[in-house]
Structures are given as C-alpha cells and as structure tokens.
C-alpha cells in the first residue's frame, strides 16, 4: 500500500474566499502555499476554527506579527491521572509478574519479566473511553508525535495485547474521515494519507524506531476520567487513527498512543489547548500522578523558548548548549564534544527535543562516547565497574542507587542548567540484585532526546501561548 502527503490550502477549509468572514481584498494577506505549506490570512484570526491553520503556519516557521493573533480555546481545564504501566494502579498489573526488569534498549539487555510480560519501554499511560459504547483503552502518551491511534478490528497484522481489539462498528457516533475532509488533506509530520475507492481516508504513520502503523482515519467522541473522579467528555469528535496494521515492538499492555505533539492531529491542536503540563513519578514509586491541560496546567519555573525545526515541526525542540557531569557538585566539562553537536544541520537533522515516546536520554555518537569515557573514569574512582561480559552494551554496573547519588548530568538549555540526578540517569535492574544501568543511549542519528525517565520528579510545563517549556523540581 502506498501513501501520499498532498499539499493543501488549509485556510480554504477554515476561511474560504467569498465567505462572510473574508473578501477578495483580504485574501492578499497570505503566504504562498509552496513556501509555507499553508496560508496565513490575517483577518481570519478571530475564528476559533483558524487555530488549526495557524498552528500549521507556525509549525512551518511563519509567525503572525502585530495584527494577527493565535487564538486558543478558553475555559478548558482538566487533569488526567497517569500511571506507570504495571504499577498496582494499572488495569493490566499482575503481582504474579513481579519481580521485573526494566528494558534499557531493544538491541541491548534483551531480558524479560518473570512470567510472560514485557515491561513497557515508556511506561506512562492514560486511560480513555471511546464512542457511544464507552470502550475502554489504555494509551501511552507521546509528546514526540501528533497522531492518536488505537488498534481496530479487523487487525490482520497487529501486535498481541491483553485488551480486546477496539470494535468501532458498535459505536453509533463513529465516523470515517472522507478524502475531502480537512484532516485527510492537511499537512502533518510523518502522517501520510491516501484514499480508498469509496473515498475513505487511509493513514500511515512511521516512528523513528522501526515501528509503523496503518489504517483508517476516523473520528469519535472521547471521554476521560479526571483526577477528581469526574468525567471529562469532549463535545466534538476527535480525529484519530483506527490501526489495522501495526509493525514493530509495541507493548501488550497498551491499546495505542495519545499524540501530544505540536502538529494538527494532536489532542492539543484539535482542542486548541494553550498549555499542558505533566509530573511523572519515578517508575519504582508506583504512584499515580497527573497530566494537566488548559488552565489547570502548571507552567511556573525557569524555562526556555521553543524553537522550530521545519523538517519535524511537531516536536518540542529547545536549544541545548552543552552537557556536563557533576560529581559531588564538582562540574566536569565534556571537552571532547564539538560545539555544534546539539544543533540542527543544514538539512534539519539533529537538534534537541523532549519525547515521552522515548524511554531514555539519547545522545549523538560523539557526545555519548565522551560522556561514557568521563563517567566510567569517575565511577572507577569509587570502585564501580561495568558488570562485564553478561552485559554486551557495557551500560550496567555493580552498584546501588545509593552508590551513584553523587553523580548527576547537567544539560545547559538556553542558559538554564537542568540537573538530572542519579535516579533520572540510572535505573535499577530488578532482575539482578545490586545492579544499576545507565539510562543514556547512543543515538542512531544526530538527534539528542530527553526521554521519559529523565523527565521524572519534576513538573514540565508546555506554555504554547508563549512558546516556552518550563521546568520545576517537585515530588510527583
């Protein structure tokens, strides 16, 4: 099956010339389609529907100035519980599957849980109900991509999972997205579209770790259980992917993904949410925490401005200047890392971004090897050594958390030092007592990624109105 990603005049959907909102004279306020991938028509900024279009323009680097204003929905405020998969609060938790071992990388340390369960590589999930029949789904939330999707019947090539596959046909509110619909034509990062003979819209979405999903683009009503126990029901359908084929290493405990990226398909864009925040508990705590949206979001604390990468406009990129090692508050610089290591190259590859869909820190090759050289030397001074031949990656050590509490990483982001402590840099191997492993991986590309475990134990706020991400240490 082949997919295409057509260019499309997005504002033709939201602000068509000749409508009561726009006349021919006003249509001069636009950016050429083939330069920006979308039109920005200044005098349509007051329409609620233009949020999606203007977000697209921003994602392509065209920022409104002066007369134009990006409008976000008002009075949106809700908080959803998030839990680490296989915690006692998770529906799929089974005490018979303990003890557990945390996977470090699909190509390294390929161990399994006691029993038949493989622990989630990302782990943090939210729970939702879809459609008129309130079908329950468990979704891993992902800030590195836009598309929300679930496995749907029929599912000929799908990963096995514990929950039944979603049967959309029993929902009276379910709708297929047609080829003429805006979401079948709007440009989106790594979401390809094509059409069936009966004009239904198909999608294909590829992830960076050799995983991909394909299926039908559909819409239905979503319902979430809030922290206070109340139900949050959205009074408009959300567009999402009904996956009939899923290829790659997905988790049996999860029914799909909740996309929270910057692009048009995400929950954030579809609801025109101005801010969200999350506070992730450490995996070993087995606590339930929360992700907050709209007015409930916490965006206090030091922050950094978001920057745009036109190649991957849906990602949350920040400017990373350098990384260093802290040993008992003594800063050790990593002099072997070239100054441009964390920047974009001319083709838009590289850069530094936050991604809940990636478990650990990923560093480009030169940065990873410099860090390992300095870190291994520092640990050796405390008689902490790699465990040897049983760990081909060399990422695990004979030590406990207490032995490495004095070790931290420092990410200097837009002149702000983000300090990652021992429990955000190392994780415990539950399968081998007295063994900890490094939660930093060598990237297969030029990208630098702050993964989910490095984001624990602090509130991270996404202030989309001011284009900032904030960091605030707290117990989650």
Coordinates of C-alpha atoms in Angstrom, one line a residue:
X1 CA 0.0 0.0 0.0
X2 CA 1.4 3.4 -0.9
X3 CA 0.7 6.7 0.8
X4 CA 0.9 10.3 -0.4
X5 CA 1.1 13.5 1.6
X6 CA -0.5 16.1 -0.6
X7 CA -0.1 19.9 -0.2
X8 CA -3.3 21.6 0.7
X9 CA -4.7 25.2 1.1
X10 CA -5.7 24.8 4.7
X11 CA -7.4 28.1 5.0
X12 CA -9.6 27.3 2.1
X13 CA -11.4 25.0 4.6
X14 CA -11.5 27.4 7.5
X15 CA -11.7 30.8 5.8
X16 CA -12.8 30.4 2.1
X17 CA -12.6 33.5 -0.1
X18 CA -16.1 34.8 -0.6
X19 CA -17.4 33.8 2.8
X20 CA -18.8 36.4 5.2
X21 CA -15.5 36.3 7.0
X22 CA -13.3 37.2 4.1
X23 CA -13.5 39.2 0.9
X24 CA -11.2 39.2 -2.1
X25 CA -9.2 42.2 -0.8
X26 CA -8.5 40.5 2.5
X27 CA -7.2 37.4 0.6
X28 CA -4.0 39.3 -0.2
X29 CA -2.9 38.6 3.4
X30 CA -1.4 35.2 2.8
X31 CA 1.8 33.2 2.4
X32 CA 2.3 31.3 -0.8
X33 CA 1.3 27.7 -0.5
X34 CA 4.5 26.3 -1.9
X35 CA 6.7 28.2 0.5
X36 CA 4.8 27.6 3.7
X37 CA 2.7 24.6 3.2
X38 CA -0.3 26.6 4.4
X39 CA -1.9 30.0 4.1
X40 CA -2.0 32.6 6.9
X41 CA -4.9 35.0 6.2
X42 CA -4.6 37.8 8.8
X43 CA -8.2 38.8 9.1
X44 CA -9.5 35.3 9.9
X45 CA -7.6 35.2 13.2
X46 CA -10.8 35.7 15.3
X47 CA -12.3 32.4 14.1
X48 CA -12.0 29.5 16.5
X49 CA -11.5 27.2 13.6
X50 CA -8.4 29.0 12.4
X51 CA -6.4 27.7 15.4
X52 CA -5.6 24.6 13.5
X53 CA -4.5 26.5 10.4
X54 CA -2.4 29.0 12.3
X55 CA -0.7 26.2 14.3
X56 CA 0.2 24.8 10.9
X57 CA 1.7 28.1 9.8
X58 CA 3.6 28.4 13.0
X59 CA 4.9 24.8 12.6
X60 CA 6.3 25.9 9.2
X61 CA 8.0 28.9 10.6
X62 CA 5.6 31.6 9.7
X63 CA 4.8 33.6 12.8
X64 CA 2.0 36.1 12.9
X65 CA 3.2 39.6 13.9
X66 CA 1.2 42.6 15.2
X67 CA -2.3 42.4 13.7
X68 CA -2.6 38.6 13.8
X69 CA -3.1 36.7 17.0
X70 CA -3.2 32.9 17.6
X71 CA -6.4 32.2 19.5
X72 CA -6.6 29.3 22.0
X73 CA -9.8 27.9 23.4
X74 CA -10.9 29.4 26.7
X75 CA -12.2 27.7 29.8
X76 CA -10.5 24.4 29.1
X77 CA -9.2 22.9 32.3
X78 CA -8.8 19.3 33.2
X79 CA -6.3 16.9 34.8
X80 CA -5.9 13.2 33.9
X81 CA -4.3 10.6 36.1
X82 CA -1.2 9.0 34.6
X83 CA 0.4 5.8 35.9
X84 CA 3.5 3.8 35.1
X85 CA 2.4 0.7 33.3
X86 CA 2.4 -2.4 35.6
X87 CA 2.0 -0.3 38.7
X88 CA -0.7 -1.5 41.1
X89 CA -2.9 1.3 39.8
X90 CA -2.7 0.0 36.2
X91 CA -5.5 -2.2 35.0
X92 CA -3.0 -4.7 33.5
X93 CA -0.9 -5.0 36.6
X94 CA -0.4 -8.6 37.9
X95 CA 1.5 -9.3 41.0
X96 CA 2.4 -12.7 39.6
X97 CA 4.6 -10.9 37.0
X98 CA 7.0 -9.5 39.6
X99 CA 9.9 -9.2 40.0
X100 CA 10.5 -7.1 36.9
X101 CA 13.4 -6.0 34.8
X102 CA 13.4 -2.7 33.0
X103 CA 14.4 -2.9 29.4
X104 CA 17.2 -0.5 28.5
X105 CA 17.2 -0.8 24.8
X106 CA 15.7 -3.2 22.2
X107 CA 19.2 -4.2 21.0
X108 CA 20.8 -4.4 24.4
X109 CA 20.0 -6.2 27.6
X110 CA 17.2 -8.2 26.0
X111 CA 15.8 -9.7 29.2
X112 CA 12.2 -10.3 30.1
X113 CA 10.0 -10.2 33.2
X114 CA 9.4 -13.2 35.3
X115 CA 6.3 -14.6 33.6
X116 CA 5.0 -13.6 30.1
X117 CA 5.0 -9.8 30.4
X118 CA 7.4 -7.4 28.8
X119 CA 7.6 -4.1 30.6
X120 CA 6.7 -1.0 28.7
X121 CA 9.7 0.9 27.3
X122 CA 8.0 4.2 28.0
X123 CA 5.6 3.1 30.7
X124 CA 3.4 6.2 31.3
X125 CA -0.2 5.8 30.2
X126 CA -3.6 7.4 30.5
X127 CA -7.0 5.7 30.2
X128 CA -9.9 6.8 28.0
X129 CA -13.3 5.7 26.8
X130 CA -14.2 5.9 23.1
X131 CA -17.6 6.2 21.4
X132 CA -21.2 5.7 22.4
X133 CA -20.4 2.4 24.0
X134 CA -17.6 3.9 26.2
X135 CA -15.0 1.4 25.0
X136 CA -12.0 1.5 27.5
X137 CA -8.5 1.9 26.1
X138 CA -5.1 2.3 27.6
X139 CA -2.9 4.9 25.7
X140 CA 0.7 5.7 26.1
X141 CA 1.1 9.5 25.8
X142 CA 3.6 10.7 23.4
X143 CA 4.9 14.3 23.0
X144 CA 7.1 13.3 20.1
X145 CA 4.3 12.7 17.6
X146 CA 0.8 14.0 16.8
X147 CA -1.4 11.2 15.9
X148 CA -3.6 9.4 18.4
X149 CA -4.4 5.9 17.3
X150 CA -5.8 2.6 18.7
X151 CA -5.9 -1.0 17.3
X152 CA -9.1 -1.6 15.5
X153 CA -11.0 -4.6 14.0
X154 CA -10.2 -6.0 11.6
X155 CA -6.5 -6.2 12.5
X156 CA -4.7 -8.6 10.3
X157 CA -1.1 -7.7 11.2
X158 CA -1.2 -6.4 14.8
X159 CA 0.8 -6.9 17.9
X160 CA -0.8 -9.2 20.6
X161 CA -2.2 -7.3 23.6
X162 CA -4.2 -8.1 26.7
X163 CA -7.3 -6.0 26.0
X164 CA -9.7 -6.9 23.1
X165 CA -9.2 -5.0 19.9
X166 CA -11.4 -1.9 19.6
X167 CA -14.6 -2.7 17.6
X168 CA -15.6 0.7 16.2
X169 CA -18.7 -0.7 14.4
X170 CA -20.7 -0.8 17.6
X171 CA -20.3 2.9 18.3
X172 CA -23.3 4.9 16.9
X173 CA -21.2 8.1 16.9
X174 CA -18.2 6.7 14.9
X175 CA -17.5 8.4 11.6
X176 CA -15.0 7.7 8.8
X177 CA -12.9 10.6 7.6
X178 CA -13.5 11.2 4.0
X179 CA -10.9 12.2 1.4
X180 CA -12.5 15.6 1.1
X181 CA -12.2 16.2 4.8
X182 CA -9.7 18.7 6.2
X183 CA -7.7 16.0 8.1
X184 CA -7.2 14.0 5.0
X185 CA -5.5 16.9 3.3
X186 CA -3.8 18.9 6.0
X187 CA 0.0 18.6 6.1
X188 CA 1.3 16.7 9.1
X189 CA 4.7 15.5 10.3
X190 CA 5.2 11.8 9.3
X191 CA 1.4 11.1 8.8
X192 CA 0.8 10.0 5.3
X193 CA -2.6 9.8 3.7
X194 CA -4.2 8.1 0.7
X195 CA -7.8 7.2 -0.4
X196 CA -9.9 4.1 -1.0
X197 CA -12.2 3.7 -4.0
X198 CA -15.1 4.7 -1.8
X199 CA -13.3 7.9 -0.8
X200 CA -12.4 6.9 2.8
X201 CA -9.2 8.3 4.1
X202 CA -6.3 6.0 5.0
X203 CA -3.2 6.9 7.0
X204 CA 0.3 5.6 7.6
X205 CA 2.5 6.7 10.4
X206 CA 6.2 5.8 10.9
X207 CA 8.1 6.1 14.1
X208 CA 11.8 6.5 14.4
X209 CA 12.4 3.1 16.0
X210 CA 11.3 0.9 13.0
X211 CA 7.7 0.9 14.2
X212 CA 4.8 1.9 11.9
X213 CA 1.0 1.8 11.9
X214 CA -1.5 1.9 9.1
X215 CA -5.3 2.0 8.9
X216 CA -8.3 4.3 8.5
X217 CA -8.6 7.9 9.7
X218 CA -11.7 8.2 11.7
X219 CA -13.4 10.3 14.4
X220 CA -15.5 9.7 17.5
X221 CA -16.1 11.1 21.0
X222 CA -13.5 10.6 23.7
X223 CA -14.2 10.6 27.5
X224 CA -11.5 10.7 30.2
X225 CA -11.7 10.1 33.9
X226 CA -10.3 13.2 35.7
X227 CA -8.2 13.2 38.9
X228 CA -11.2 14.2 41.0
X229 CA -13.2 11.2 39.7
X230 CA -15.4 13.3 37.4
X231 CA -15.7 12.5 33.7
X232 CA -14.3 14.8 31.1
X233 CA -16.3 14.5 27.9
X234 CA -15.4 16.4 24.8
X235 CA -18.4 17.7 22.9
X236 CA -16.9 17.4 19.5
X237 CA -15.4 14.4 17.8
X238 CA -11.6 13.9 17.9
X239 CA -9.9 12.6 14.7
X240 CA -7.7 9.6 15.3
X241 CA -6.2 6.6 13.6
X242 CA -8.0 3.2 13.5
X243 CA -5.0 1.0 13.1
X244 CA -5.5 -2.2 11.1
X245 CA -1.7 -3.0 10.8
X246 CA 0.9 -2.4 13.5
X247 CA 4.5 -3.4 12.8
X248 CA 7.3 -3.2 15.4
X249 CA 7.9 -3.7 19.1
X250 CA 4.7 -2.4 20.8
X251 CA 3.6 -3.2 24.3
X252 CA 0.9 -5.7 25.1
X253 CA -0.5 -3.6 27.9
X254 CA -1.2 -0.6 25.6
X255 CA -4.0 -0.2 23.0
X256 CA -2.4 2.7 21.2
X257 CA -1.0 6.2 21.6
X258 CA -2.3 9.6 22.7
X259 CA -0.5 12.1 20.5
X260 CA 0.5 15.4 22.2
X261 CA 2.9 16.8 19.7
X262 CA 2.7 20.3 18.1
X263 CA 1.1 19.3 14.8
X264 CA -2.6 19.4 13.7
X265 CA -3.6 15.9 14.6
X266 CA -2.6 16.1 18.3
X267 CA -5.1 16.4 21.1
X268 CA -3.5 19.7 21.9
X269 CA -4.2 21.2 18.4
X270 CA -7.7 19.7 17.9
X271 CA -8.9 21.2 21.2
X272 CA -6.8 24.4 20.8
X273 CA -5.3 23.9 24.2
X274 CA -3.0 26.8 25.3
X275 CA -0.9 24.8 27.8
X276 CA -0.3 21.5 29.4
X277 CA 2.0 20.0 32.0
X278 CA 3.0 16.7 33.5
X279 CA 4.6 15.5 36.6
X280 CA 6.0 11.9 36.2
X281 CA 6.6 9.8 39.3
X282 CA 9.7 7.6 39.2
X283 CA 8.9 4.1 37.9
X284 CA 9.9 2.5 41.2
X285 CA 7.5 4.6 43.2
X286 CA 4.4 3.0 41.6
X287 CA 2.5 6.3 42.2
X288 CA -0.3 7.7 40.1
X289 CA 0.3 11.3 39.1
X290 CA -1.3 13.6 36.6
X291 CA -1.2 15.4 33.3
X292 CA -2.9 18.8 33.3
X293 CA -4.4 20.7 30.4
X294 CA -5.5 24.3 29.8
X295 CA -6.0 26.5 32.9
X296 CA -5.1 23.5 35.1
X297 CA -1.6 23.3 33.6
X298 CA 1.4 24.4 35.8
X299 CA 3.9 26.4 33.8
X300 CA 5.8 28.1 36.5
X301 CA 9.6 27.8 37.0
X302 CA 12.6 28.6 34.8
X303 CA 12.1 27.9 31.1
X304 CA 13.3 28.0 27.6
X305 CA 11.8 29.1 24.4
X306 CA 10.7 26.5 21.9
X307 CA 12.5 26.5 18.5
X308 CA 11.2 25.3 15.2
X309 CA 12.6 22.5 13.0
X310 CA 10.8 22.6 9.7
X311 CA 11.7 19.0 9.0
X312 CA 10.0 17.8 12.1
X313 CA 7.6 20.6 13.1
X314 CA 5.6 18.5 15.6
X315 CA 8.4 18.0 18.1
X316 CA 9.2 20.2 21.1
X317 CA 12.8 21.4 20.4
X318 CA 14.9 23.5 22.7
X319 CA 18.4 25.0 22.3
X320 CA 20.9 22.7 24.1
X321 CA 24.2 24.4 24.6
X322 CA 26.2 21.7 26.4
X323 CA 26.2 18.8 28.8
X324 CA 28.5 18.2 31.7
X325 CA 28.9 15.7 34.6
X326 CA 28.5 16.6 38.3
X327 CA 30.4 14.6 40.9
X328 CA 29.6 15.8 44.5
X329 CA 28.7 19.2 43.0
X330 CA 32.1 19.4 41.1
X331 CA 31.4 20.1 37.5
X332 CA 33.3 18.1 35.0
X333 CA 33.1 19.5 31.4
X334 CA 33.0 17.2 28.5
X335 CA 35.6 18.9 26.3
X336 CA 35.6 16.3 23.6
X337 CA 32.1 17.3 22.4
X338 CA 32.2 19.7 19.5
X339 CA 30.2 22.9 20.0
X340 CA 27.8 22.2 17.1
X341 CA 26.9 18.7 18.2
X342 CA 23.4 19.5 19.5
X343 CA 22.4 21.9 16.7
X344 CA 20.5 21.2 13.5
X345 CA 22.5 20.6 10.4
X346 CA 21.6 22.3 7.1
X347 CA 19.0 19.6 6.3
X348 CA 17.2 19.9 9.6
X349 CA 18.6 16.7 11.2
X350 CA 19.9 16.7 14.8
X351 CA 18.8 19.1 17.5
X352 CA 17.5 18.5 21.0
X353 CA 13.9 17.7 21.9
X354 CA 11.7 16.3 24.6
X355 CA 9.9 13.0 23.8
X356 CA 7.7 10.9 26.1
X357 CA 7.8 8.2 23.4
X358 CA 11.5 7.6 24.1
X359 CA 12.4 6.0 27.4
X360 CA 15.9 7.2 28.0
X361 CA 18.3 10.0 27.1
X362 CA 19.7 9.6 23.5
X363 CA 23.0 11.3 22.6
X364 CA 24.8 11.5 19.3
X365 CA 27.7 9.2 18.9
X366 CA 30.5 11.7 19.7
X367 CA 28.6 13.0 22.8
X368 CA 27.8 9.5 24.1
X369 CA 31.3 8.3 23.8
X370 CA 32.7 11.4 25.5
X371 CA 30.2 11.0 28.3
X372 CA 31.0 7.3 28.8
X373 CA 34.7 8.0 28.9
X374 CA 34.4 10.6 31.6
X375 CA 31.6 8.8 33.5
X376 CA 33.4 5.4 33.6
X377 CA 36.6 7.0 34.8
X378 CA 34.6 8.9 37.5
X379 CA 32.8 5.7 38.7
X380 CA 36.1 3.7 38.7
X381 CA 37.5 6.1 41.3
X382 CA 34.7 4.8 43.5
X383 CA 35.4 1.2 42.6
X384 CA 32.2 1.0 40.5
X385 CA 32.8 -1.1 37.3
X386 CA 30.7 -2.4 34.4
X387 CA 29.4 -5.9 35.1
X388 CA 31.3 -7.3 32.2
X389 CA 30.5 -9.9 29.5
X390 CA 27.0 -10.6 30.7
X391 CA 26.1 -7.0 29.5
X392 CA 27.2 -6.5 25.9
X393 CA 26.2 -2.9 26.0
X394 CA 28.6 -2.1 28.9
X395 CA 25.8 0.1 30.4
X396 CA 25.2 -1.8 33.7
X397 CA 27.3 -1.6 36.9
X398 CA 27.7 -3.5 40.1
X399 CA 26.2 -0.8 42.4
X400 CA 23.1 0.5 44.0
X401 CA 21.3 3.8 43.7
X402 CA 23.0 5.0 46.9
X403 CA 26.4 4.4 45.3
X404 CA 25.6 6.9 42.5
X405 CA 23.6 9.6 44.2
X406 CA 26.5 11.9 43.9
X407 CA 26.5 11.6 40.1
X408 CA 24.4 14.0 38.0
X409 CA 24.2 15.3 34.5
X410 CA 23.8 19.0 33.6
X411 CA 22.0 20.0 30.5
X412 CA 22.5 23.7 29.8
X413 CA 19.4 24.7 27.9
X414 CA 19.1 28.4 26.8
X415 CA 21.5 29.4 29.7
X416 CA 19.4 27.4 32.3
X417 CA 21.1 24.4 33.9
X418 CA 18.7 21.4 34.0
X419 CA 20.2 19.0 36.5
X420 CA 19.4 15.3 36.1
X421 CA 20.0 13.4 39.4
X422 CA 21.1 9.8 39.9
X423 CA 17.6 8.4 39.7
X424 CA 17.0 10.2 36.4
X425 CA 20.2 9.0 34.9
X426 CA 20.4 5.4 36.3
X427 CA 17.8 2.8 36.8
X428 CA 17.7 -0.3 38.9
X429 CA 17.8 -3.8 37.3
X430 CA 15.2 -5.6 39.3
X431 CA 16.2 -8.9 37.9
X432 CA 19.8 -8.7 39.1
X433 CA 20.2 -7.5 42.7
X434 CA 23.0 -5.0 43.2
X435 CA 23.0 -3.9 39.5
X436 CA 22.1 -0.5 38.1
X437 CA 22.1 0.5 34.5
X438 CA 22.8 3.8 32.7
X439 CA 19.6 5.4 31.2
X440 CA 21.6 7.0 28.4
X441 CA 21.8 5.5 24.9
X442 CA 23.9 6.2 21.8
X443 CA 21.6 7.6 19.2
X444 CA 21.5 6.0 15.8
X445 CA 21.1 9.6 14.3
X446 CA 22.3 13.1 15.1
X447 CA 19.4 13.7 17.5
X448 CA 19.6 14.4 21.2
X449 CA 16.5 13.3 23.1
X450 CA 15.4 13.9 26.7
X451 CA 13.3 10.7 27.3
X452 CA 10.6 9.9 29.8
X453 CA 12.7 8.7 32.7
X454 CA 14.9 11.7 32.6
X455 CA 11.7 13.8 32.9
X456 CA 10.6 12.3 36.2
X457 CA 10.4 14.0 39.5
X458 CA 9.7 17.5 38.1
X459 CA 6.8 19.4 36.6
X460 CA 7.4 20.1 33.0
X461 CA 5.1 22.8 31.6
X462 CA 4.3 23.4 27.9
X463 CA 3.2 27.0 27.6
X464 CA 2.2 27.1 23.9
X465 CA 0.8 30.7 24.1
X466 CA 4.3 32.0 25.0
X467 CA 6.1 29.2 23.1
X468 CA 8.0 28.1 26.2
X469 CA 8.8 24.9 28.2
X470 CA 9.3 25.3 31.9
X471 CA 10.9 23.0 34.5
X472 CA 10.1 22.9 38.2
X473 CA 11.5 20.2 40.6
X474 CA 8.9 18.6 42.7
X475 CA 7.7 15.3 44.1
X476 CA 5.2 13.8 41.7

